[in-house]
Coordinates of C-alpha atoms and ligand atoms in Angstrom, one line a residue:
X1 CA 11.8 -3.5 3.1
X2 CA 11.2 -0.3 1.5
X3 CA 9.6 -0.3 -2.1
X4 CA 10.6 1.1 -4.5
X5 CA 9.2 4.4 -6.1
X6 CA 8.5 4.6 -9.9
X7 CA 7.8 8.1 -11.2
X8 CA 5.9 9.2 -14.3
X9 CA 7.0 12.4 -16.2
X10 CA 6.3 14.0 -19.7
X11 CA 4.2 17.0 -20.6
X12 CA 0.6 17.6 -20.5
X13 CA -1.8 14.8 -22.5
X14 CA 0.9 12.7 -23.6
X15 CA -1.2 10.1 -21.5
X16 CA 0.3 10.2 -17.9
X17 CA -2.5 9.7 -15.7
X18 CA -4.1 6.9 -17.8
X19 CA -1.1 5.0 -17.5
X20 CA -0.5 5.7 -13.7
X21 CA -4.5 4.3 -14.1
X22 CA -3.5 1.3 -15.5
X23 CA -0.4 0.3 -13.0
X24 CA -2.7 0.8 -10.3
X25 CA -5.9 -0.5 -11.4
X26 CA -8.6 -0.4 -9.1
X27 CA -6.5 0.4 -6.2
X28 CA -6.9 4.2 -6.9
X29 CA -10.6 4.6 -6.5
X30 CA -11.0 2.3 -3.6
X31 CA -12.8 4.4 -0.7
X32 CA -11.9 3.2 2.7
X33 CA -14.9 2.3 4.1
X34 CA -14.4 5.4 6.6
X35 CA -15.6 8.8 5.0
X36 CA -13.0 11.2 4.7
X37 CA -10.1 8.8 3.3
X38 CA -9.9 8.8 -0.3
X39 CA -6.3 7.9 -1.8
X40 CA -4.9 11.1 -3.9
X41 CA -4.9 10.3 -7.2
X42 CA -1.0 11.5 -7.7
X43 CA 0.7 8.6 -5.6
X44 CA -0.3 4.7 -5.4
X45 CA 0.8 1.6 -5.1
X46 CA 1.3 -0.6 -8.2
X47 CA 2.4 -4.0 -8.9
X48 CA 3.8 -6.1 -11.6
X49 CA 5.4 -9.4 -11.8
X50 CA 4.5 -9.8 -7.8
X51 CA 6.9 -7.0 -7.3
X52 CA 4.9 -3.9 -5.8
X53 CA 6.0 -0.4 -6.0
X54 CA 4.7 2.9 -5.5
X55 CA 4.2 5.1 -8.3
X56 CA 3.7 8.7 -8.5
X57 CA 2.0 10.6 -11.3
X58 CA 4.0 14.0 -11.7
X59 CA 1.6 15.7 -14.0
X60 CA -0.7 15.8 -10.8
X61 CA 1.8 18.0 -8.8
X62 CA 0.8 21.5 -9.9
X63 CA 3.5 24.4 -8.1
X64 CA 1.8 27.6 -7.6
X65 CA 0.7 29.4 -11.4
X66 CA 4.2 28.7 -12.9
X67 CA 4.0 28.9 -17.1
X68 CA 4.5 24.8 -18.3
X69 CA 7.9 25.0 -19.3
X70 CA 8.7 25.6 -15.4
X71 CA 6.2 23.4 -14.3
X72 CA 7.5 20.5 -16.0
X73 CA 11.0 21.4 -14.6
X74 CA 9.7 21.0 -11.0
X75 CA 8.1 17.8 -12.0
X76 CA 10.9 16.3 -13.3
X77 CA 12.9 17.4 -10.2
X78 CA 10.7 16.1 -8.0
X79 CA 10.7 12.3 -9.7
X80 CA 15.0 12.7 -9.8
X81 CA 14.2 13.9 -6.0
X82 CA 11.7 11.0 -5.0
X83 CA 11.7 8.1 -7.4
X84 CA 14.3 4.6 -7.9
X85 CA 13.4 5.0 -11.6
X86 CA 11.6 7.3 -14.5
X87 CA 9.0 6.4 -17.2
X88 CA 9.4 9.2 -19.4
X89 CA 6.5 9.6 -21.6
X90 CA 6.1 11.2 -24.8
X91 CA 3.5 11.0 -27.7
X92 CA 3.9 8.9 -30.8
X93 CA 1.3 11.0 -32.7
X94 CA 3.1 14.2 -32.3
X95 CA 6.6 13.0 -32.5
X96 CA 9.5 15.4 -30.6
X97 CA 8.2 18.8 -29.2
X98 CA 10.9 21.3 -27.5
X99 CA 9.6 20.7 -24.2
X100 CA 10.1 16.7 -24.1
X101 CA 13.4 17.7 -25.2
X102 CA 13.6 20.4 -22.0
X103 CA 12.8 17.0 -20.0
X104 CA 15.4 15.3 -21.5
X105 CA 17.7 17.5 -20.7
X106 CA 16.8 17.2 -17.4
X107 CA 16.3 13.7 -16.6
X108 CA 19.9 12.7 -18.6
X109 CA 22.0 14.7 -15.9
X110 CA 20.1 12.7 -13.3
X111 CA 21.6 9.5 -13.3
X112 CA 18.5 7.9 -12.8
X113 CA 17.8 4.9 -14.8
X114 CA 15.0 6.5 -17.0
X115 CA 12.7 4.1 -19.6
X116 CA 11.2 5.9 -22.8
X117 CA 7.5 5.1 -23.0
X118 CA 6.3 6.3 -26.2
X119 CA 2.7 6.5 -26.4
X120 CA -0.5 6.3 -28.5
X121 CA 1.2 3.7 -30.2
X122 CA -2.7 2.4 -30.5
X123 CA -2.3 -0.5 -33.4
X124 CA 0.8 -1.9 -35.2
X125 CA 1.2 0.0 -38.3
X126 CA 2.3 2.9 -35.5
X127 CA 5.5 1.4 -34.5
X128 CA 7.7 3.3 -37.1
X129 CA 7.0 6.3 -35.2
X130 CA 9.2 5.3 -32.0
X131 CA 12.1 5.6 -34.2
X132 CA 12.7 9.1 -33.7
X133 CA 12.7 9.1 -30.2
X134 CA 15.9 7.4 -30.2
X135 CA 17.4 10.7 -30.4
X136 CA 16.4 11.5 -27.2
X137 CA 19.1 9.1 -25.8
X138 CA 17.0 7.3 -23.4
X139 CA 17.5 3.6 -25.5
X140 CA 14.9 1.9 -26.5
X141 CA 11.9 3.4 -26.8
X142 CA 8.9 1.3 -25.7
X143 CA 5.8 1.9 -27.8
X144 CA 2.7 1.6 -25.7
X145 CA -1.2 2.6 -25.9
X146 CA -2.3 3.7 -22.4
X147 CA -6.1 3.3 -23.7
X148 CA -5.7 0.5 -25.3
X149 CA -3.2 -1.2 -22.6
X150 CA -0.7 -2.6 -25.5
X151 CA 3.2 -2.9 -24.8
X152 CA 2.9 -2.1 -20.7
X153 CA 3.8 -5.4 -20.2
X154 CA 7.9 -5.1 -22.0
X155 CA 7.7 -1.4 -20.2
X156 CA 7.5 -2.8 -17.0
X157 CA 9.9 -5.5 -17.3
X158 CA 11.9 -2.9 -18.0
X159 CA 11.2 -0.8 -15.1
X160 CA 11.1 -3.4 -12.7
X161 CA 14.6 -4.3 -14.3
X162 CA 16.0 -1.2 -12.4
X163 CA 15.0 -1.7 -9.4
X164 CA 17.8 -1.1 -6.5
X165 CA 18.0 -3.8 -4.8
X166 CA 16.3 -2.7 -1.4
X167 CA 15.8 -6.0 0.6
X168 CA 19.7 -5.1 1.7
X169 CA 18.3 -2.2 3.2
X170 CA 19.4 -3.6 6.8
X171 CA 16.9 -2.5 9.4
X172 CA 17.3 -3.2 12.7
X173 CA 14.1 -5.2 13.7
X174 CA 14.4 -4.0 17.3
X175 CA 14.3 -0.4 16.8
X176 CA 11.8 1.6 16.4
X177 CA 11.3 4.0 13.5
X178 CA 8.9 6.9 13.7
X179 CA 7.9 9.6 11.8
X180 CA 6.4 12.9 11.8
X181 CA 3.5 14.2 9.4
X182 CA 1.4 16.8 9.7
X183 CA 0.1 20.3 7.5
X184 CA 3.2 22.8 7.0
X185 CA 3.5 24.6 10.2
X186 CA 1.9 22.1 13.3
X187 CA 5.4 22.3 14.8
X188 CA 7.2 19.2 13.1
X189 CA 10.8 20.6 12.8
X190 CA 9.9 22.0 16.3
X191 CA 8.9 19.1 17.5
X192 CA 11.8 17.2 16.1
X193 CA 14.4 19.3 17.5
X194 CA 12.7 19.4 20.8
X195 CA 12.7 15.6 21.4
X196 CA 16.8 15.8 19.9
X197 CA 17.8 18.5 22.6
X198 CA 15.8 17.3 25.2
X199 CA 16.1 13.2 24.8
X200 CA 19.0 12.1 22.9
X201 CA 21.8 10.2 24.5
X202 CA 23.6 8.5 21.8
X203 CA 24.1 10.0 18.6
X204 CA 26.3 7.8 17.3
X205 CA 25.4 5.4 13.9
X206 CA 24.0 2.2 15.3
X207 CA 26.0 -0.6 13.3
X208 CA 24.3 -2.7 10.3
X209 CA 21.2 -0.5 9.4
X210 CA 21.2 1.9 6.3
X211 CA 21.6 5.2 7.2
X212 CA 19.1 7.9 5.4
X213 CA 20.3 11.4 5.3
X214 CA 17.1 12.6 7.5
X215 CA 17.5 9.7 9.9
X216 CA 18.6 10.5 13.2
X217 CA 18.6 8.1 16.4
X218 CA 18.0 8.8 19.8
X219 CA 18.5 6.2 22.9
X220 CA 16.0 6.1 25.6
X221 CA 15.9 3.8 28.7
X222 CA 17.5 1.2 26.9
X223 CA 15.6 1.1 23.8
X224 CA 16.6 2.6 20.4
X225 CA 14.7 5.3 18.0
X226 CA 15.0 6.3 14.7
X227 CA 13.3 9.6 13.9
X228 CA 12.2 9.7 10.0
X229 CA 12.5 13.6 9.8
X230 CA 9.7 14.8 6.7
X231 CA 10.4 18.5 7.8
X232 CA 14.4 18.0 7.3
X233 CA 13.7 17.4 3.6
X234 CA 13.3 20.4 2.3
X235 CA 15.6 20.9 0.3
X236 CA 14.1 21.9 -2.6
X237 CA 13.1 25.0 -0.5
X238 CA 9.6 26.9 -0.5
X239 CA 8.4 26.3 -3.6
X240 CA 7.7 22.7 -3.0
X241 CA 7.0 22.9 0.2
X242 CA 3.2 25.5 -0.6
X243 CA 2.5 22.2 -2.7
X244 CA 0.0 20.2 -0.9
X245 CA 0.5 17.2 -3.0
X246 CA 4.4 17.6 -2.9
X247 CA 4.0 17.5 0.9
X248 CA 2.2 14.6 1.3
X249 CA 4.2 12.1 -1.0
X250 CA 6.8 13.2 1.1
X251 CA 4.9 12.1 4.2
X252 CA 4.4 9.2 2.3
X253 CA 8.0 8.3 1.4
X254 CA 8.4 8.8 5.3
X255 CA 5.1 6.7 6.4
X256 CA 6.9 3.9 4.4
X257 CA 9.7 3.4 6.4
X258 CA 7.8 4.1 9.8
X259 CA 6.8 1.6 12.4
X260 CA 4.6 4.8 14.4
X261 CA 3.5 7.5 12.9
X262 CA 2.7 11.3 14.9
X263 CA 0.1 12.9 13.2
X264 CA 0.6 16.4 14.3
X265 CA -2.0 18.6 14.8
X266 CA -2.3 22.1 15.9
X267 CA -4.1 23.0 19.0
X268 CA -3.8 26.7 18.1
X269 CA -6.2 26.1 14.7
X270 CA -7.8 23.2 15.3
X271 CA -8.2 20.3 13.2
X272 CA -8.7 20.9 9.0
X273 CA -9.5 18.3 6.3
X274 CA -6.1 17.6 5.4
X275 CA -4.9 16.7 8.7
X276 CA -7.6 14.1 7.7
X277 CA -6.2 13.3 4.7
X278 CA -2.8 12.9 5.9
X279 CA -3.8 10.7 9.0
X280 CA -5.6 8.7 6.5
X281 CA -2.4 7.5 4.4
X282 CA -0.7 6.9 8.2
X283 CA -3.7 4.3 8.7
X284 CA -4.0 2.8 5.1
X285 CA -0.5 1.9 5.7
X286 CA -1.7 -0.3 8.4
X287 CA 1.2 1.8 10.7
X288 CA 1.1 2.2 14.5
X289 CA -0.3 6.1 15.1
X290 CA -0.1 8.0 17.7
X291 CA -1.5 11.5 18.0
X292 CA -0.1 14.8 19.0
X293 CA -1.8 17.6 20.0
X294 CA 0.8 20.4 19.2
X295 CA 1.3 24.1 20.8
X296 CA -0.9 22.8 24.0
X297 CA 0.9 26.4 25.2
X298 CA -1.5 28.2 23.3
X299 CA -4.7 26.8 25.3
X300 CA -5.5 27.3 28.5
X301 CA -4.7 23.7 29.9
X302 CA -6.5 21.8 32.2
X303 CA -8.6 18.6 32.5
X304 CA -11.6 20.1 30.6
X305 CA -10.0 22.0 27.8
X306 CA -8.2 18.5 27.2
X307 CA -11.2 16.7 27.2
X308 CA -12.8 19.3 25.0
X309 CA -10.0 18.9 22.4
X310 CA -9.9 15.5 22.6
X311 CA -13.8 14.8 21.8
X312 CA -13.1 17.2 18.8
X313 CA -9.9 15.1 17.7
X314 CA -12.0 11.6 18.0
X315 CA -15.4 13.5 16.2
X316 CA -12.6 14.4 13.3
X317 CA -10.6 11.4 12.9
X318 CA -13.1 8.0 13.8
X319 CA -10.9 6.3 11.5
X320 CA -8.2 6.3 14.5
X321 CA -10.5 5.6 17.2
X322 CA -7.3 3.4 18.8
X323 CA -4.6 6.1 18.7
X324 CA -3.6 7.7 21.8
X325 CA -3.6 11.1 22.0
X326 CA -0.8 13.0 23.2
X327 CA -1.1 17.1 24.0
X328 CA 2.7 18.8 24.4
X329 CA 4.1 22.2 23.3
X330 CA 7.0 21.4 21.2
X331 CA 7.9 25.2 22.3
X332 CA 7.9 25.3 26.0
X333 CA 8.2 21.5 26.3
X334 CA 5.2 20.9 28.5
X335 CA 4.0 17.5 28.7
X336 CA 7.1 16.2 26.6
X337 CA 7.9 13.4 28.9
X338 CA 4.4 11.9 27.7
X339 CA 5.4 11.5 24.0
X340 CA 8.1 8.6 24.1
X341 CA 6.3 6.3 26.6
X342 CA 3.6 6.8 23.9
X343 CA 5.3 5.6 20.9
X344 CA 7.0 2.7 22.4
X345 CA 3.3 1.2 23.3
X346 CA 2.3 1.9 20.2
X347 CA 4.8 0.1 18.8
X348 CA 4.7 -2.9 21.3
X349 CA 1.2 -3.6 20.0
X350 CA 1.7 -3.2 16.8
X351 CA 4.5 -5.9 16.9
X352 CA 2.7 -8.2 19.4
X353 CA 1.6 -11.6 18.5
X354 CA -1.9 -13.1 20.8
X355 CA -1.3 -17.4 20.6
X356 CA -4.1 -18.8 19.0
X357 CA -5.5 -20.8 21.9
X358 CA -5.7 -17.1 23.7
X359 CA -7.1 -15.9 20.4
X360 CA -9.9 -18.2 19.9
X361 CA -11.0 -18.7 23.8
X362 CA -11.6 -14.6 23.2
X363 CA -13.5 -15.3 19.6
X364 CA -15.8 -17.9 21.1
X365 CA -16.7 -15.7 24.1
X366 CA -17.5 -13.2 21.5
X367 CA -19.7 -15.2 19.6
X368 CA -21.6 -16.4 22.8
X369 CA -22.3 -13.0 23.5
X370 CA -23.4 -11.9 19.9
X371 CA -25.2 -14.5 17.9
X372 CA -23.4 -14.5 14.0
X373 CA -25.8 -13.0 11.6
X374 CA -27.6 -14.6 9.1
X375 CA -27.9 -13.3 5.2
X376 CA -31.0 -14.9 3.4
X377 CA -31.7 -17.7 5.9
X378 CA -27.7 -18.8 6.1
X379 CA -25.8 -18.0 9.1
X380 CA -22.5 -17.1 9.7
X381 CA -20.2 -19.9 11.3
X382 CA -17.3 -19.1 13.0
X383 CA -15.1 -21.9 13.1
X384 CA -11.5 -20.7 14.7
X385 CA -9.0 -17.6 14.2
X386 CA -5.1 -17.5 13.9
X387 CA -3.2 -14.2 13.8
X388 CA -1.0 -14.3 10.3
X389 CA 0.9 -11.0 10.8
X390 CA 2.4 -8.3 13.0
X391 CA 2.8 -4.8 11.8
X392 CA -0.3 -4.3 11.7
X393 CA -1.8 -7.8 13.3
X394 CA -3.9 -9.1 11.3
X395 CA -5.8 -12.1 12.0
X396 CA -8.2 -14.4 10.1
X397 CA -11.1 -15.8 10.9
X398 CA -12.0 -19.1 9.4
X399 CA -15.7 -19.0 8.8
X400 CA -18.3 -21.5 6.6
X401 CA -18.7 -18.4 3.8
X402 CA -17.0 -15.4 3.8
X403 CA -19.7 -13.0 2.3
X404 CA -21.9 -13.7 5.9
X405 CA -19.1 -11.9 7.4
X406 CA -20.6 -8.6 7.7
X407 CA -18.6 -5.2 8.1
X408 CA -20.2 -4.5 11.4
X409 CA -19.5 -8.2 12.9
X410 CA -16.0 -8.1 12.0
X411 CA -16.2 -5.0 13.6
X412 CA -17.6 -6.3 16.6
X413 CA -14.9 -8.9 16.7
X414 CA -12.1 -6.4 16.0
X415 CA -13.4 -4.6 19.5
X416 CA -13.7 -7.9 21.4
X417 CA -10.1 -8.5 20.3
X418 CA -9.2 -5.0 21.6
X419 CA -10.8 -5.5 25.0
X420 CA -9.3 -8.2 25.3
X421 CA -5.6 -7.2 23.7
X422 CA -5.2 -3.8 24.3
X423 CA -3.9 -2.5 20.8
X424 CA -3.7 0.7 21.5
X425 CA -2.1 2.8 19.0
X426 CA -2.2 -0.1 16.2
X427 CA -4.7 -0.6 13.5
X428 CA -5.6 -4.3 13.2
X429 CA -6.8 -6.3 10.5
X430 CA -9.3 -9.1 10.2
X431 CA -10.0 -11.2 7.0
X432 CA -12.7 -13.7 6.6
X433 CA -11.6 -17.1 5.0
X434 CA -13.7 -19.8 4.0
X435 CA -12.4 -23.6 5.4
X436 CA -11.7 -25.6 3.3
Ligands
LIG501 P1 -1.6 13.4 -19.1 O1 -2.0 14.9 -19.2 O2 -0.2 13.2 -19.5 O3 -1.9 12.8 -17.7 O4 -2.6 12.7 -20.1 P2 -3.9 11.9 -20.0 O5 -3.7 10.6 -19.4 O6 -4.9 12.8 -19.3 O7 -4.3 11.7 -21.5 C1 -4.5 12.8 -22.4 C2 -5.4 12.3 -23.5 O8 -4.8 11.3 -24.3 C3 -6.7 11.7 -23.0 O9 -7.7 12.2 -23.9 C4 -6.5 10.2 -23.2 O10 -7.7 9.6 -23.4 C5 -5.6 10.2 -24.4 N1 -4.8 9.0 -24.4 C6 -4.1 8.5 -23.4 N2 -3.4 7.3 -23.7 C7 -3.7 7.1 -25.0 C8 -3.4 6.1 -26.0 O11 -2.6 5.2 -25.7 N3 -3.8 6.3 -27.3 C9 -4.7 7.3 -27.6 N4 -5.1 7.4 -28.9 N5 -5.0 8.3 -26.7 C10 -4.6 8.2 -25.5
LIG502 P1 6.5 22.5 10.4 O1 6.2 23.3 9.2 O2 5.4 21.5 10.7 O3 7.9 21.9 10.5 O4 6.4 23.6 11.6 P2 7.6 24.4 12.4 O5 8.3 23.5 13.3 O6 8.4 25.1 11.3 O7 6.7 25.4 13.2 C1 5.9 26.4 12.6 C2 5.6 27.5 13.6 O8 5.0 27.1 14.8 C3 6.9 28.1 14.1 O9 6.8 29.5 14.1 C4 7.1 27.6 15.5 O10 7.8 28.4 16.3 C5 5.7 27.4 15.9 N1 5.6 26.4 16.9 C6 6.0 25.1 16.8 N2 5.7 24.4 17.9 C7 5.0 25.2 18.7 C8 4.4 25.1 20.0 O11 4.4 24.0 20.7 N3 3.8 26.2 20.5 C9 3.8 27.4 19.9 N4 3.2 28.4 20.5 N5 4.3 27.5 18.7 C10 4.9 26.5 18.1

C-alpha cells in the first residue's frame, strides 16, 4: 500500500520547517547507526491518528539562484507534482502578503485538496486574525502555533481527511516491482531502455493492478516485472532535475512502491557521497537492493579490475554489505543477462519466510558458539525467535531484558541467520522483546 504524501508550502519563515518538525518528531534526527546515512531533512515520514504518511517540507527544495517569487512557484509545483494533499501555511502575525496570494493562485488551479494552516496563532486572543485568510478561498483556516504545538491536532484531522484511499491500489503480490535510483547521469534512462529493448516480451497491462504512468512491465521466464521508471519523470524538465533534493524525493516516491531497488553507480567516476546518500533511503526502507555497476565499458574488464571495483563499492557502502553487485554497460549491453537473475533473488529473499523450528535450531547453535554478554553482572538470555515479517524479514528474539541485547550481538545473530539463510540482496531486521 502506497502512503500517502503530504506537502508543506508557503513562503519563507511563515514556520514550515518547525511544523514539518513537529509531524515527524524525532524521526528526523535519527542517525542510522551506520555513518553516512542521515535522513534529509526535506522528506520524512509522519504519523497521525495511526495513519502514516510521508511529508515533504518544500521550503527545503532550493532551484538554482531563482529570485523568491519563482522559487515559491517551483515549490508549489512540485507539492501539486508529488503530494495527495497541501498544508498551505501562512502567518497570522503578518496577515496576507502578495506572494501567499501568488501561492494561492497556484495551488487553487491544482485540484488538489489544499488545508489553510495559519500560523503563529501562539495564545487565544490571536484567533481573530485567521479571519482574513478566508479570502484566500481555501475554507477554513486552521490557526496553529508550530512552537507552541497548539491546533495541529484539528489540522491533521483535516489532512488525514483527504487522504485517497490507497489500500485499492491493487498490486499484484506476485510481481515484482523494481526501481532505479541513482545521481543524474549513472545511465538510468539507459539502463531502462536497455532492459525494455533487450528483455521485454509482453507489453501488454497485466489485469487488476493500478497502472502508474512510468510503470512499465516486462515478462521473463515466466515471472512478471514492473519497472518503477525515476528517470521517465521528468517532466518538469531541467530545472528540477540540477535539484539534488528534487531528485531524491523522487527516488523516494519510487523506493516506495519498490520491492528491489538498483542503486546505480557509475564505474566511469567512481562512487561520490550521494550515491551514499541515495542507497541509504533504498536500505532505511528496509527494500531488497541490488547493485549495479554502470558503464563497465568504460573499464578495462577482467577479474581483477572487478575485484578492485568491488572492494571500493563494499569500502563505500558497509551499510549494504548483503547486496549483490552487478557490473553491465547499459550502452553496449555487456554482462546484461546478469541483472534479471539478480533482482529475482533478491526479491525471493526478501519475501521468504524461515519456520521457526528452522529458526531457532540456527539461534541456539549460535548461542553455543558465542556465549550472550552480560551488562553489570546480568546476562543476556535468549529464550526463542519467530520471524514476524517478510519484506524485509524481520524476526524477534525473545530474550529475559531487552537492553542486554547489544548492537554487536544482534549483529552477530543477524550473520548466523545469513549463513544459514542466504539473504542475499535483502536487509533483515531483528528486534529484541522481553517474555512476558
Ligand atoms: P520556514 O522558513 O517557513 O520553514 O519557517 P521556520 O519554521 O524556519 O520558522 C521561521 C521563524 O518563525 C522561526 O524563528 C520560528 O521559531 C518561528 N515560528 C515558527 N512557528 C511559530 C509559531 O507558531 N509562533 C511563533 N511566534 N513563531 C514561530
Ligand atoms: P540518467 O540521468 O541516470 O538517466 O542517465 P542517462 O541514461 O541519461 O545517461 C547519461 C549519460 O551516460 C548518457 O550520455 C548515456 O549515453 C551515458 N551512458 C549511459 N549508460 C552508459 C554505459 O553503460 N556506458 C557508457 N559509456 N555510457 C553510458
Amino acid at each position: 500500500m502506497r502512503k500517502s504524501v503530504v506537502a508543506i508550502v508557503g513562503r519563507p519563515n511563515v514556520g514550515k520547517s518547525t511544523i514539518f518538525n513537529r509531524l515527524v518528531g524525532e524521526r528526523i534526527s535519527i542517525v542510522d547507526d551506520i555513518p553516512g546515512v542521515t535522513r534529509d531533512r526535506v522528506y520524512a515520514q509522519g504519523e497521525w491518528l495511526s495513519q502514516q504518511f510521508n511529508i515533504i517540507d518544500t521550503g527545503g527544495i532550493e532551484i538554482g539562484d531563482e529570485p523568491l517569487l519563482q522559487q515559491m512557484r517551483y515549490q508549489a509545483e512540485i507539492a501539486i507534482d508529488e503530494a495527495d494533499v497541501i498544508i498551505f501555511l501562512v502567518n497570522g502575525k503578518e496577515g496576507i502578503t502578495a506572494a501567499d496570494e501568488e501561492v494561492a493562485k497556484l495551488l487553487f488551479k491544482s485540484n488538489k485538496p489544499i488545508v489553510l494552516g495559519v500560523n503563529k496563532i501562539d495564545n487565544p486572543e490571536m484567533r481573530e486574525h485567521i479571519y482574513e485568510f478566508y479570502s484566500l478561498g481555501f475554507g477554513i483556516p486552521y490557526p496553529i502555533s508550530g512552537s507552541h504545538g497548539l491546533g495541529l491536532g484539528d489540522l491533521l484531522d483535516e489532512v488525514v481527511s483527504h487522504f485517497p484511499n490507497n489500500g485499492d491500489e491493487e498490486v499484484n503480490e506476485d510481481t515484482i516491482y523494481f526501481s532505479l535510483i541513482g545521481r543524474p547521469n549513472v545511465g538510468k534512462s539507459s539502463l531502462v531502455n536497455t532492459i525494455l529493448n533487450e528483455e521485454r516480451v509482453i507489453v501488454s497491462e497485466m489485469e487488476g493492478t493500478t497502472r502508474e504512468a512510468t510503470d512499465t512491465y516486462l515478462h521473463k521466464e515466466s515471472q512478471d516485472y514492473v519497472i518503477i521508471d525515476t528517470a521517465g519523470m521528468r517532466k518538469r524538465g531541467k530545472v528540477y532535475e540540477s535539484t539534488e533534493k528534487y531528485s531524491v524525493l523522487r527516488a523516494l516516491k519510487a523506493i516506495e512502491r519498490s520491492d528491489v531497488v538498483l542503486v546505480l553507480i557509475d564505474a566511469e567516476t567512481g562512487i561520490r557521497e550521494q550515491d551514499k546518500k541515495i542507497a541509504g533511503y533504498a536500505h532505511d526502507a528496509g527494500r531488497a537492493i541490488v547493485i549495479v555497476v554502470n558503464k563497465w565499458d568504460t573499464v578495462e574488464s577482467n577479474e581483477k579490475t572487478m575485484k578492485e571495483f568491488e572492494i571500493k563499492v563494499r569500502a563505500g557502502f558497509q551499510f549494504l554489505d548483503y547486496a549483490p553487485i552487478v557490473f553491465l554497460s547499459a550502452k553496449t549491453k555487456k554482462r546484461l543477462h546478469t541483472l534479471i537473475p539478480s533482482i529475482k533473488v533478491a526479491s525471493e529473499n526478501h519475501a521468504k519466510r524461515i519456520p521457526t523450528n528452522v529458526l531457532n535450531d540456527v539461534i541456539m547453535d549460535a548461542l553455543a558458539m558465542n556465549p550472550t554478554p552480560t551488562l553489570k553482572g546480568r546476562r543476556l538470555k535468549v529464550l526463542y525467535a519467530t520471524q514476524v515479517a517478510v519484506k524485509p524479514p524481520s524476526f524477534v528474539v525473545f530474550v529475559n531484558d531487552p537492553e542486554l541485547m547489544h548492537f554487536s550481538y544482534k549483529r552477530f545473530l543477524e550473520n548466523k541467520i545469513r549463513d544459514a539463510f542466504g539473504f542475499v540482496g535483502t536487509p533483515i531486521q531483528i528486534f529484541a522483546r522481553k517474555r512476558q
